mmCIF file of C-alpha atoms and ligand atoms in Angstrom:
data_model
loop_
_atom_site.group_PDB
_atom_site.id
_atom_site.type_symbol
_atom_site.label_atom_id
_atom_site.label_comp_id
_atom_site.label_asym_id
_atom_site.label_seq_id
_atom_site.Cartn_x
_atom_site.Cartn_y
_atom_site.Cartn_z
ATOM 1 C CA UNK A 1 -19.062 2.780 -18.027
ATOM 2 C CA UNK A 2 -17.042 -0.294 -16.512
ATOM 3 C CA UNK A 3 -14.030 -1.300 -17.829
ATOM 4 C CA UNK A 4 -14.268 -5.295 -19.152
ATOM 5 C CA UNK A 5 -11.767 -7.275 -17.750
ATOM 6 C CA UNK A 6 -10.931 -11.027 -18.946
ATOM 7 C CA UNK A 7 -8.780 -13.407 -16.577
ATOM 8 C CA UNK A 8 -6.804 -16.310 -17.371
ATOM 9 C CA UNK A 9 -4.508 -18.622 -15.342
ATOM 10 C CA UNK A 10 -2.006 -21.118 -16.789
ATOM 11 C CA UNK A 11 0.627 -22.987 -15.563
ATOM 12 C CA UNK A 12 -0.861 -21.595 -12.031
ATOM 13 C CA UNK A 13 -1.620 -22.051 -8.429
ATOM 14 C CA UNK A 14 -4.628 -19.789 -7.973
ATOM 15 C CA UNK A 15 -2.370 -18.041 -5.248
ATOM 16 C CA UNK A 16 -2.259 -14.801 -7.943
ATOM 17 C CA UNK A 17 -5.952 -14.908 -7.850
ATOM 18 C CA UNK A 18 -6.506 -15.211 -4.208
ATOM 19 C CA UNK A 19 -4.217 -12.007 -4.163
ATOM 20 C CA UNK A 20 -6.892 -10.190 -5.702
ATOM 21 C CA UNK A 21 -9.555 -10.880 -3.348
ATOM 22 C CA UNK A 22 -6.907 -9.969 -0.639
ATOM 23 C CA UNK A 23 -7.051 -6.319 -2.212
ATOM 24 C CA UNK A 24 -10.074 -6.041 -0.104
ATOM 25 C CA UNK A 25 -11.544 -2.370 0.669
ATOM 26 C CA UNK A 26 -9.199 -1.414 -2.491
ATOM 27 C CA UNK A 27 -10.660 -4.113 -4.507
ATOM 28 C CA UNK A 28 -14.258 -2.580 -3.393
ATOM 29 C CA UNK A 29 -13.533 0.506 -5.070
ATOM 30 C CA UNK A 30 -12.601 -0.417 -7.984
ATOM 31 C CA UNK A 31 -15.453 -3.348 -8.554
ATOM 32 C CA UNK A 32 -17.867 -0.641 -9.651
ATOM 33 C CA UNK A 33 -15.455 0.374 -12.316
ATOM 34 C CA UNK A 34 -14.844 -2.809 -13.737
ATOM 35 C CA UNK A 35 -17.058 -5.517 -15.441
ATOM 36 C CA UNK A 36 -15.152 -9.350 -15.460
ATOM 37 C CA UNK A 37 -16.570 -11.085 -18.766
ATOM 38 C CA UNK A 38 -14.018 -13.735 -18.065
ATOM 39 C CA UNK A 39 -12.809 -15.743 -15.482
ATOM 40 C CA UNK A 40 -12.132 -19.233 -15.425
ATOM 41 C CA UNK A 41 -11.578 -19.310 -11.752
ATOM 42 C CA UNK A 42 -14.762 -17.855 -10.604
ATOM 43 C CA UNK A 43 -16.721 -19.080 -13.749
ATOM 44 C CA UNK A 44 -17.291 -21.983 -16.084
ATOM 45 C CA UNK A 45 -16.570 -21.625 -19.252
ATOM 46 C CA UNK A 46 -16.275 -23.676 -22.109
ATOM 47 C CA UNK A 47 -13.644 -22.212 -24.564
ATOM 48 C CA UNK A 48 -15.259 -24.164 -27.708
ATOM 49 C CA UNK A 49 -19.174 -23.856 -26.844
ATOM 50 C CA UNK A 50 -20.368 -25.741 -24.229
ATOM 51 C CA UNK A 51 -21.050 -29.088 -25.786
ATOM 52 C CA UNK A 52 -17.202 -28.489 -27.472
ATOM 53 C CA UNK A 53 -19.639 -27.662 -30.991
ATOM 54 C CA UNK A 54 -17.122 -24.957 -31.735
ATOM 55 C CA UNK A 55 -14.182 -25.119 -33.716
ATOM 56 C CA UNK A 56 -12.587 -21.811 -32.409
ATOM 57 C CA UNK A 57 -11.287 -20.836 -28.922
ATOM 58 C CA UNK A 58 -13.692 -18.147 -27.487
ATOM 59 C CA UNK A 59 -12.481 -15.702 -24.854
ATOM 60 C CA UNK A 60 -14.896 -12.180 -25.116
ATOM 61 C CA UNK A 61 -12.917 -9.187 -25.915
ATOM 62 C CA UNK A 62 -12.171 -6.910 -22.813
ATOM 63 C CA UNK A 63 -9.903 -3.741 -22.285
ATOM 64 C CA UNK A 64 -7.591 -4.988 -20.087
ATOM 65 C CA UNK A 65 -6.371 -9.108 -19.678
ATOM 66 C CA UNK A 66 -5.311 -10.358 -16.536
ATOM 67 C CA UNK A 67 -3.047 -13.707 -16.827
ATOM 68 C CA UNK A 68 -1.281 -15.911 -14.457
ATOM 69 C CA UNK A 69 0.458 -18.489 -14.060
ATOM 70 C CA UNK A 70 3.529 -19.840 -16.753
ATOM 71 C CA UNK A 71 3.102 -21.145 -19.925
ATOM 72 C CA UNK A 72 3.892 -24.769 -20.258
ATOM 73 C CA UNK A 73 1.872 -26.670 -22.764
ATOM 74 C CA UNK A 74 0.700 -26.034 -26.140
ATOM 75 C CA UNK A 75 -2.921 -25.192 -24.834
ATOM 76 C CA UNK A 76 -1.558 -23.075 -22.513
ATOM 77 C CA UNK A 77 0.134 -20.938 -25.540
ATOM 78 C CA UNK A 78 -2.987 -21.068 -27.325
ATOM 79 C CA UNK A 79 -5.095 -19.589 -24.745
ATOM 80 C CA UNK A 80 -2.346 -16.893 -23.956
ATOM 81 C CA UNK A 81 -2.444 -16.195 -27.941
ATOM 82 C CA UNK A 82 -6.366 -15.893 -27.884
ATOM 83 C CA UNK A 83 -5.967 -13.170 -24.627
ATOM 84 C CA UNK A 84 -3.348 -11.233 -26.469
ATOM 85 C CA UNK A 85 -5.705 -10.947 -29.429
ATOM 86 C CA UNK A 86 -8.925 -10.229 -27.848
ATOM 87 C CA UNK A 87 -7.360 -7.189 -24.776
ATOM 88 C CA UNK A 88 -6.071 -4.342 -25.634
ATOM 89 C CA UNK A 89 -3.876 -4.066 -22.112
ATOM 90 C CA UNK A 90 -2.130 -7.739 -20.709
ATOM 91 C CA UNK A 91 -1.555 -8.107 -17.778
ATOM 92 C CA UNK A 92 1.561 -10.713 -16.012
ATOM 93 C CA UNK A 93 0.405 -11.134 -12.743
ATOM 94 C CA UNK A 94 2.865 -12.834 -10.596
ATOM 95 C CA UNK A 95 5.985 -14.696 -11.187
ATOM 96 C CA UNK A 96 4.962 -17.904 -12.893
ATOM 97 C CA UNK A 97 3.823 -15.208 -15.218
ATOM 98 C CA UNK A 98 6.621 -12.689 -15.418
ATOM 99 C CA UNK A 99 9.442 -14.936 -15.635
ATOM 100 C CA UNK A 100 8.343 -18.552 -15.087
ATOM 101 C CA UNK A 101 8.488 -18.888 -11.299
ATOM 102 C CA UNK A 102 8.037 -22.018 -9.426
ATOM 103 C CA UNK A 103 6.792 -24.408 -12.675
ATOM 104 C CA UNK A 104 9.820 -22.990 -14.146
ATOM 105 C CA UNK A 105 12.042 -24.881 -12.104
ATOM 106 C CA UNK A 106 11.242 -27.619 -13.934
ATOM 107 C CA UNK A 107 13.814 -26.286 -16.916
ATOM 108 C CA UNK A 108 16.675 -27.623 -14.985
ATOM 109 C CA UNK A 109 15.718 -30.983 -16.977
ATOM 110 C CA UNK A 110 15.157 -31.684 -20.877
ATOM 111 C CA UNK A 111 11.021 -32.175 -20.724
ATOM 112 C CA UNK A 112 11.542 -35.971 -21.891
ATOM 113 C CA UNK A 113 13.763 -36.479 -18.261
ATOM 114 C CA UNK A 114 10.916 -34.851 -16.553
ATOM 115 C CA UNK A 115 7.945 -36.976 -18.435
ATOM 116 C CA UNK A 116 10.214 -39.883 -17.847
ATOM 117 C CA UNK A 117 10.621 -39.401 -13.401
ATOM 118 C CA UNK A 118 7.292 -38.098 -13.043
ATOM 119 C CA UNK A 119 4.850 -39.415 -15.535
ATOM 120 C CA UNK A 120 6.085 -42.479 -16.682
ATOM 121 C CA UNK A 121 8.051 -44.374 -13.720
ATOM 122 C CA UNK A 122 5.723 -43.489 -10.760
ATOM 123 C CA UNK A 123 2.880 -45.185 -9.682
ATOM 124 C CA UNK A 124 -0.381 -43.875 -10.515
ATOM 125 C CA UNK A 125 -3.731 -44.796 -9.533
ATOM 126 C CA UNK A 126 -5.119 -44.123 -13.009
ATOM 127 C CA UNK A 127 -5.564 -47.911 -13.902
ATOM 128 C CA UNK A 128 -4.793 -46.747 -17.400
ATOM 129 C CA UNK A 129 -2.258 -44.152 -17.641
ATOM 130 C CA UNK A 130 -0.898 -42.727 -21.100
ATOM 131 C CA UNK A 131 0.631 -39.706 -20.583
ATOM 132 C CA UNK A 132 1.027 -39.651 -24.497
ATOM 133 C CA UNK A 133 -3.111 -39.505 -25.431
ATOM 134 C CA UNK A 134 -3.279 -36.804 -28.015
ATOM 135 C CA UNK A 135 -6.008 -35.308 -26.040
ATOM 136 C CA UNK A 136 -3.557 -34.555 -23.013
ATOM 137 C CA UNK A 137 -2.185 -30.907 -23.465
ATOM 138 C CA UNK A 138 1.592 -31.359 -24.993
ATOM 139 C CA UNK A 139 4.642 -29.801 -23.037
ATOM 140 C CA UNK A 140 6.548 -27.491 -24.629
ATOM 141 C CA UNK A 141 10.112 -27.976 -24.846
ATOM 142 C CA UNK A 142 10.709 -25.279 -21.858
ATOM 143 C CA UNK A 143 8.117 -23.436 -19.439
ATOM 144 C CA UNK A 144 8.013 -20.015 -20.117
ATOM 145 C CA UNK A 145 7.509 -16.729 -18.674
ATOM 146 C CA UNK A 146 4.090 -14.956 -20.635
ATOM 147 C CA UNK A 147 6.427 -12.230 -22.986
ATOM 148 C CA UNK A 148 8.465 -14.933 -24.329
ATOM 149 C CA UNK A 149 5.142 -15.624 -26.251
ATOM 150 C CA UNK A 150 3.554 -12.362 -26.691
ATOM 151 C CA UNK A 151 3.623 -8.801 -25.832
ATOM 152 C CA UNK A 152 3.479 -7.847 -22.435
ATOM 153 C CA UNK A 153 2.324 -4.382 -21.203
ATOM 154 C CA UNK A 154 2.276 -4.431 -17.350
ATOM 155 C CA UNK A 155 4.260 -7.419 -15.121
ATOM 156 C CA UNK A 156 3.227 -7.393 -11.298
ATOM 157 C CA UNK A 157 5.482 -10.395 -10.089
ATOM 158 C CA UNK A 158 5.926 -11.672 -6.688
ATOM 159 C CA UNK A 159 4.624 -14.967 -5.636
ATOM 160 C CA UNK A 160 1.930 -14.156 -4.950
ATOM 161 C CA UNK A 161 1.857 -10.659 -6.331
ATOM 162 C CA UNK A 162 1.072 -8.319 -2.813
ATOM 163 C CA UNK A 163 -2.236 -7.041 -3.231
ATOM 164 C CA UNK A 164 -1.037 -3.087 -3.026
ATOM 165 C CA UNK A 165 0.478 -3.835 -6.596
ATOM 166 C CA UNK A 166 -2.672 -5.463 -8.148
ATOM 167 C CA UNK A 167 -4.465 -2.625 -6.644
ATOM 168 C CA UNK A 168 -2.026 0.004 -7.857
ATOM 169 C CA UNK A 169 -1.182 -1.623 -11.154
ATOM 170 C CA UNK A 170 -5.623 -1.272 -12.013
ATOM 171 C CA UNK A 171 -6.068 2.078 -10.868
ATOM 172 C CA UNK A 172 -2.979 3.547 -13.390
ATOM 173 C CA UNK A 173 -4.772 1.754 -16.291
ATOM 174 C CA UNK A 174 -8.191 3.426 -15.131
ATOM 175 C CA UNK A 175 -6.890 6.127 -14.910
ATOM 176 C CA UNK A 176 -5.862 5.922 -18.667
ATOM 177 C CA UNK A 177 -1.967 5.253 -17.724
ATOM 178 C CA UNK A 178 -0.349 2.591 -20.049
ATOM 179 C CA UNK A 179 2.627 1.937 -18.151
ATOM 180 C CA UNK A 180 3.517 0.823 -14.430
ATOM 181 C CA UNK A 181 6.263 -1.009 -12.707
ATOM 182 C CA UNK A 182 7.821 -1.709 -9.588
ATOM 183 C CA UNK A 183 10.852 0.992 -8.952
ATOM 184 C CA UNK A 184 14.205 -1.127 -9.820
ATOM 185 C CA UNK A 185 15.080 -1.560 -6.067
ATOM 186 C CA UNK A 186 16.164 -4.677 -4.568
ATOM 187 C CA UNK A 187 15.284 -6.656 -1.218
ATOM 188 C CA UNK A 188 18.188 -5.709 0.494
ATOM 189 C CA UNK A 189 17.614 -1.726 -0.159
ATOM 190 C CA UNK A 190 14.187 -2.144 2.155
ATOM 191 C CA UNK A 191 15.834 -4.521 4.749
ATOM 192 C CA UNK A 192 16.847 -2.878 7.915
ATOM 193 C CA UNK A 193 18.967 -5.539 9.283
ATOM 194 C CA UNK A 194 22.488 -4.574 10.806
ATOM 195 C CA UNK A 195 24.903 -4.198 7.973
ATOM 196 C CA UNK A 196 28.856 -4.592 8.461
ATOM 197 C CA UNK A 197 29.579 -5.636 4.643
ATOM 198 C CA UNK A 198 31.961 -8.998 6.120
ATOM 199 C CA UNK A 199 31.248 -12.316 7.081
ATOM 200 C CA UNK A 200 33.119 -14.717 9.222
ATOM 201 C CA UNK A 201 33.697 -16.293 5.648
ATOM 202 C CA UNK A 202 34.286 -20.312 5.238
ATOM 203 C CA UNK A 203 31.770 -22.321 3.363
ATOM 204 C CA UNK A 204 28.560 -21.067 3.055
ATOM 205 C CA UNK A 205 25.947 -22.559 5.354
ATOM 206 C CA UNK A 206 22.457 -24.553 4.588
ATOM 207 C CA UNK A 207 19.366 -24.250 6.173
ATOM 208 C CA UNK A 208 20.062 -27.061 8.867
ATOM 209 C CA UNK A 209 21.393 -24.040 10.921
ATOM 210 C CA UNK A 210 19.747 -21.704 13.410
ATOM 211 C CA UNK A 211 20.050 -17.970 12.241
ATOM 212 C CA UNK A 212 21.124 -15.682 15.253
ATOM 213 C CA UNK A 213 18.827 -13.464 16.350
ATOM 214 C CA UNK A 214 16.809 -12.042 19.734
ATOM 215 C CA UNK A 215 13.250 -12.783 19.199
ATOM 216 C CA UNK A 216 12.391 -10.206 21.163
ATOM 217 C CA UNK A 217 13.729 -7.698 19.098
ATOM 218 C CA UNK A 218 13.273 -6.564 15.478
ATOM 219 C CA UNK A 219 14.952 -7.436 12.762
ATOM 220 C CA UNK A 220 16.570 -4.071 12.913
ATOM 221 C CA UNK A 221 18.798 -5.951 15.202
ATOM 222 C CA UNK A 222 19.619 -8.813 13.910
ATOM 223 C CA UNK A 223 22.759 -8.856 11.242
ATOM 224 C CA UNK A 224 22.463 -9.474 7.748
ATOM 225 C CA UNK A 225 21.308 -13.204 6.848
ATOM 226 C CA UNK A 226 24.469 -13.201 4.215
ATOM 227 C CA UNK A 227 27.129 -11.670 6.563
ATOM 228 C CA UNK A 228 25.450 -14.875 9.163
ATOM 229 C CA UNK A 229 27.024 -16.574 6.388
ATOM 230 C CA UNK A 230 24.035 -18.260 4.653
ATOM 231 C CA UNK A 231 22.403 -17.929 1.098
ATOM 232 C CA UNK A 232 19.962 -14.991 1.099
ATOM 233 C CA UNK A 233 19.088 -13.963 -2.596
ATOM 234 C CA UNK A 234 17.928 -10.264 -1.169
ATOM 235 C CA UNK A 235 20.783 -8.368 -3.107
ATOM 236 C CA UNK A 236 19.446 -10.035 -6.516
ATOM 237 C CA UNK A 237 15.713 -9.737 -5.881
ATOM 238 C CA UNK A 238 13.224 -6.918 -6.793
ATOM 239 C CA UNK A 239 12.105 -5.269 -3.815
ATOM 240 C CA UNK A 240 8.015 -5.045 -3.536
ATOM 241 C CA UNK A 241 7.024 -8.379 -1.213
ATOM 242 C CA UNK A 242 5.844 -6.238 1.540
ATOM 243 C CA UNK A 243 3.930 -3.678 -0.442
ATOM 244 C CA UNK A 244 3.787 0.007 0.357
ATOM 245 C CA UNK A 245 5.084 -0.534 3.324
ATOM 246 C CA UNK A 246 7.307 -2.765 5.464
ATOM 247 C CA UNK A 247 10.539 -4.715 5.207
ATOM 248 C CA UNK A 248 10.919 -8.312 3.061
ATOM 249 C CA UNK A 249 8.604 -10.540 4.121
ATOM 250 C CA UNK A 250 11.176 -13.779 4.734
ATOM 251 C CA UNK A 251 13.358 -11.583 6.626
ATOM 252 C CA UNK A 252 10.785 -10.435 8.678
ATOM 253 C CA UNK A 253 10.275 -14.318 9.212
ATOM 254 C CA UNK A 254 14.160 -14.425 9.910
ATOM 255 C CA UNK A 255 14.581 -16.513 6.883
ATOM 256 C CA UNK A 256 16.615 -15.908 3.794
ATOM 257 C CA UNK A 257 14.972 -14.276 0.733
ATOM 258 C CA UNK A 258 14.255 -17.154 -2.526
ATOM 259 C CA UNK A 259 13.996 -14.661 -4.121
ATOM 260 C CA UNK A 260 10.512 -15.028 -5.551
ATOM 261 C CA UNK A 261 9.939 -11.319 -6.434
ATOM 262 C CA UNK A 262 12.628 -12.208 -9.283
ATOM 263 C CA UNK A 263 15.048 -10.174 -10.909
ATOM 264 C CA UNK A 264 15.870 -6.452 -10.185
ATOM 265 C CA UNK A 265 15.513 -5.190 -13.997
ATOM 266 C CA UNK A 266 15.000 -7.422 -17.004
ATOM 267 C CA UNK A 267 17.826 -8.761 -18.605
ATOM 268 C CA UNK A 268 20.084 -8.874 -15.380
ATOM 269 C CA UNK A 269 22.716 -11.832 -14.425
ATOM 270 C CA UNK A 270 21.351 -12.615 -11.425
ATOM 271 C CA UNK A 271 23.339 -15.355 -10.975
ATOM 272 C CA UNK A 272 26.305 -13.541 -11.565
ATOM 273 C CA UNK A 273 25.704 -10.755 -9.496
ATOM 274 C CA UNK A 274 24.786 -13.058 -6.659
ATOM 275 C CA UNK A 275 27.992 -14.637 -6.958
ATOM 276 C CA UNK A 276 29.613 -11.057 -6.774
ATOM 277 C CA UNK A 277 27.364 -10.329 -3.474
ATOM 278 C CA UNK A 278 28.247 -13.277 -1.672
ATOM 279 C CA UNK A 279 32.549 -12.390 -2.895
ATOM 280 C CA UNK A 280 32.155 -8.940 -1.533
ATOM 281 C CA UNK A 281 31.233 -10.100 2.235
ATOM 282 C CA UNK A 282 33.737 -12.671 1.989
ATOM 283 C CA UNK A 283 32.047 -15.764 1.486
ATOM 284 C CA UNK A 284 32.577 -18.343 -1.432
ATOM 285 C CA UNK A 285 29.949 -18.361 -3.766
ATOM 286 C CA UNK A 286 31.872 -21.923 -4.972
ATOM 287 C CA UNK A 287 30.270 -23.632 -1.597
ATOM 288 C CA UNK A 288 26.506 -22.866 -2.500
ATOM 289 C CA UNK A 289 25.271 -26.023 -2.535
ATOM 290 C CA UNK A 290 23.298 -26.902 -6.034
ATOM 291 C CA UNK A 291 23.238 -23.105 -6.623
ATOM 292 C CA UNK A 292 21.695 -23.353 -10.000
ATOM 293 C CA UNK A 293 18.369 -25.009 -8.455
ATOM 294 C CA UNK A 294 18.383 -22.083 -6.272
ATOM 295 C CA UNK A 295 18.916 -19.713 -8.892
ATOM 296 C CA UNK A 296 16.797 -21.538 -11.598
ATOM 297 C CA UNK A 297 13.259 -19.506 -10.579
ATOM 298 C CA UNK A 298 15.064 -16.530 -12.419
ATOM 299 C CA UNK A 299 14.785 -18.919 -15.910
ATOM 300 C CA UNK A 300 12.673 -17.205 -18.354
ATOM 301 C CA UNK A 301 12.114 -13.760 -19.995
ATOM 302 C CA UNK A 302 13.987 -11.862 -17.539
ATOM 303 C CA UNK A 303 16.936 -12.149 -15.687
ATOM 304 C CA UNK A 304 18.051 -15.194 -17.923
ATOM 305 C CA UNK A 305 20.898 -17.670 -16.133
ATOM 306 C CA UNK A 306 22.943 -20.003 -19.331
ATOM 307 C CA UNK A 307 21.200 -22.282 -21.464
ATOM 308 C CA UNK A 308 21.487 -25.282 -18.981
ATOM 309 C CA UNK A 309 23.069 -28.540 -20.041
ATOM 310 C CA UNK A 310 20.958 -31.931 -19.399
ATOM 311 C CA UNK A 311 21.997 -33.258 -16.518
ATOM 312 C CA UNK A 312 20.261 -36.845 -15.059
ATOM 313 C CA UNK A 313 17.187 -36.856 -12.910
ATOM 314 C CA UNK A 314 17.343 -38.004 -9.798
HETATM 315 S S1 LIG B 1 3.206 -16.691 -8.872
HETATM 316 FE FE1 LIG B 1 3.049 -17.964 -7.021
HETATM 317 S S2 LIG B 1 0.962 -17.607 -6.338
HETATM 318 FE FE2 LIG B 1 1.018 -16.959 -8.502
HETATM 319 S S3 LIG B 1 0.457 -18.774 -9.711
HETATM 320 FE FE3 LIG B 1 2.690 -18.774 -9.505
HETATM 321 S S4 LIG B 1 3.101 -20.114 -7.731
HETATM 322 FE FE4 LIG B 1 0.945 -19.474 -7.616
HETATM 323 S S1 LIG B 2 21.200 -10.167 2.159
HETATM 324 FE FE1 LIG B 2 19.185 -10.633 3.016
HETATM 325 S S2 LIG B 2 19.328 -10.156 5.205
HETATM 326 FE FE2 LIG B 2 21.064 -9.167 4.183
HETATM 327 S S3 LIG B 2 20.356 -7.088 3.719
HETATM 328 FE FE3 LIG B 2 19.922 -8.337 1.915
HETATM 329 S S4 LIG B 2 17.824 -9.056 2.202
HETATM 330 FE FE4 LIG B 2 18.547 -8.324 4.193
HETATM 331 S S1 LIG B 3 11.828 -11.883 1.011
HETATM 332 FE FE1 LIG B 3 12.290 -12.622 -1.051
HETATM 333 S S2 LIG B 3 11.407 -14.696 -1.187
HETATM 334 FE FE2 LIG B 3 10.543 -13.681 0.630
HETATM 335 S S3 LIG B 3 8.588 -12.821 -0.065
HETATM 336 FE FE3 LIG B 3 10.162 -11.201 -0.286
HETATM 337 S S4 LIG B 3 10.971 -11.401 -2.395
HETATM 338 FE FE4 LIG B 3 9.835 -13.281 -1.904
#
């Protein structure tokens, strides 16, 4: 007998969803075993009867939930609540849901400053725009990763989430598992760049910079993106971008990690232990330029920075 499976996305891109369908021959498998009742992405469906008759959300009870995306309004919250209620296994997939991810970013400012820049003083071609109607969903005061509203039992971050994960992450629970994670590794433990634990030091560079490297050769070549002397958040980030198998995806691109797998282990100081990363090969983590809006995808349930002072919008 399959095993029912509701879906929700929030505060999402449908990039977490699309990750699914890129678990291809896996994803065949698995389809006989499972039975989707609901999926807002693939499906219509009206959460209060399909006229809006009903007075109560409905989302069908399934084993196992399946939600993206971060949770930034009140509806948002509401429809995470109803999941929680009506799965017996949740499911964060991907970073907006583990911790907050991009949409999180949007915590660097009180959610009045951001109404204010991006609702209220830019044009619109609504000839009538009221970013107040009750009807609009409210903002919450911050945007939040999914357990800092309920109970989470399985997280698959990364942005998106690589399809080996989703794959892997399914076939534990059918297999009557209640528990998976990624191993507590970071990005730099699966990078095979050259290594020699010093920079040139001086100020750190920006991205206006070439990296050095020989494109005809691998990345097994070319020296660590930190020791180059710029920001790459790979000794802070959870390893897993590349799946089973390969090295980080950015660096593979020759381009600093951002970190978008989040942090290592919940709870961590990223921040801090960035700072101590960037100390040890003798750069000064003092010339990161804005290094909290770097940092600030980390926000959230895991891996939480300082409660951030306002600070003006520009
Ligand atoms: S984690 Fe990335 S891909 Fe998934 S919803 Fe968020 S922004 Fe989109
Ligand atoms: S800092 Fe970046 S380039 Fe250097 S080892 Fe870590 S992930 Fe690789
Ligand atoms: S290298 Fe870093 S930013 Fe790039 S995909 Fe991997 S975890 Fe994400």
């Amino acid at each position: 007998m399959p095993v029912t499976v509701a879906e929700e996305w929030l505060n999402a891109c449908a990039g977490c969803e699309i990750s699914i369908l890129n678990t291809g021959e896996a994803l065949l498998d698995l389809l006989p075993q499972l039975d989707f009742v609901h999926m807002p992405v693939l499906m219509d469906h009206k959460y209060f009867g399909q006229t809006g008759n009903e007075a109560s959300m409905e989302i069908p009870e399934a084993v196992v939930g399946i939600v993206s995306g971060a949770v930034r309004t009140d509806e948002h919250k509401h429809v995470l609540e109803e999941m929680r209620k009506k799965v017996k296994f949740l499911i964060a997939l991907g970073s907006c849901a583990a911790f907050g991810g991009i949409p999180a970013q949007a915590n660097m400012f009180k959610k009045d400053e951001v109404m204010e820049k991006v609702f209220r003083h830019c044009a619109s071609t609504d000839p009538s725009p009221n970013p107040d109607d009750p009807s609009v969903p409210q903002w919450l005061d911050s945007c939040k990763g999914l357990d800092e509203v309920v109970k989470v039992d399985i997280t698959i971050p990364g942005c998106p989430p690589h399809p080996d994960w989703i794959a892997e992450a399914i076939t534990a629970l059918l297999e009557g598992k209640t528990a998976w994670a990624l191993p507590e590794r970071s990005v730099c433990d699966t990078c095979p760049v050259i290594r020699e634990k010093k920079s040139a030091g001086g100020p750190i560079k920006r991205g206006l910079s070439n990296l050095e490297f020989d494109a005809e050769q691998g990345i097994d070549k070319m020296r660590c993106i930190n020791e180059q002397g710029f920001f790459c958040m790979g000794p802070v980030t959870l390893a897993g971008c590349a799946g089973k198998a390969g090295s980080p995806r950015c660096i593979q691109a020759r381009t600093p990690c951002r970190g978008c797998f989040g942090p290592i282990r919940k709870g961590a100081r990223p921040m801090v232990d960035m700072m101590g990363a960037l100390t040890s090969v003798g750069l000064d983590p003092k010339t990161v330029v804005d290094r909290r809006a770097i940092m600030n995808r980390y926000i959230g349930g895991h891996g939480y920075l300082t409660p951030l002072p306002a600070r003006p919008v520009r």
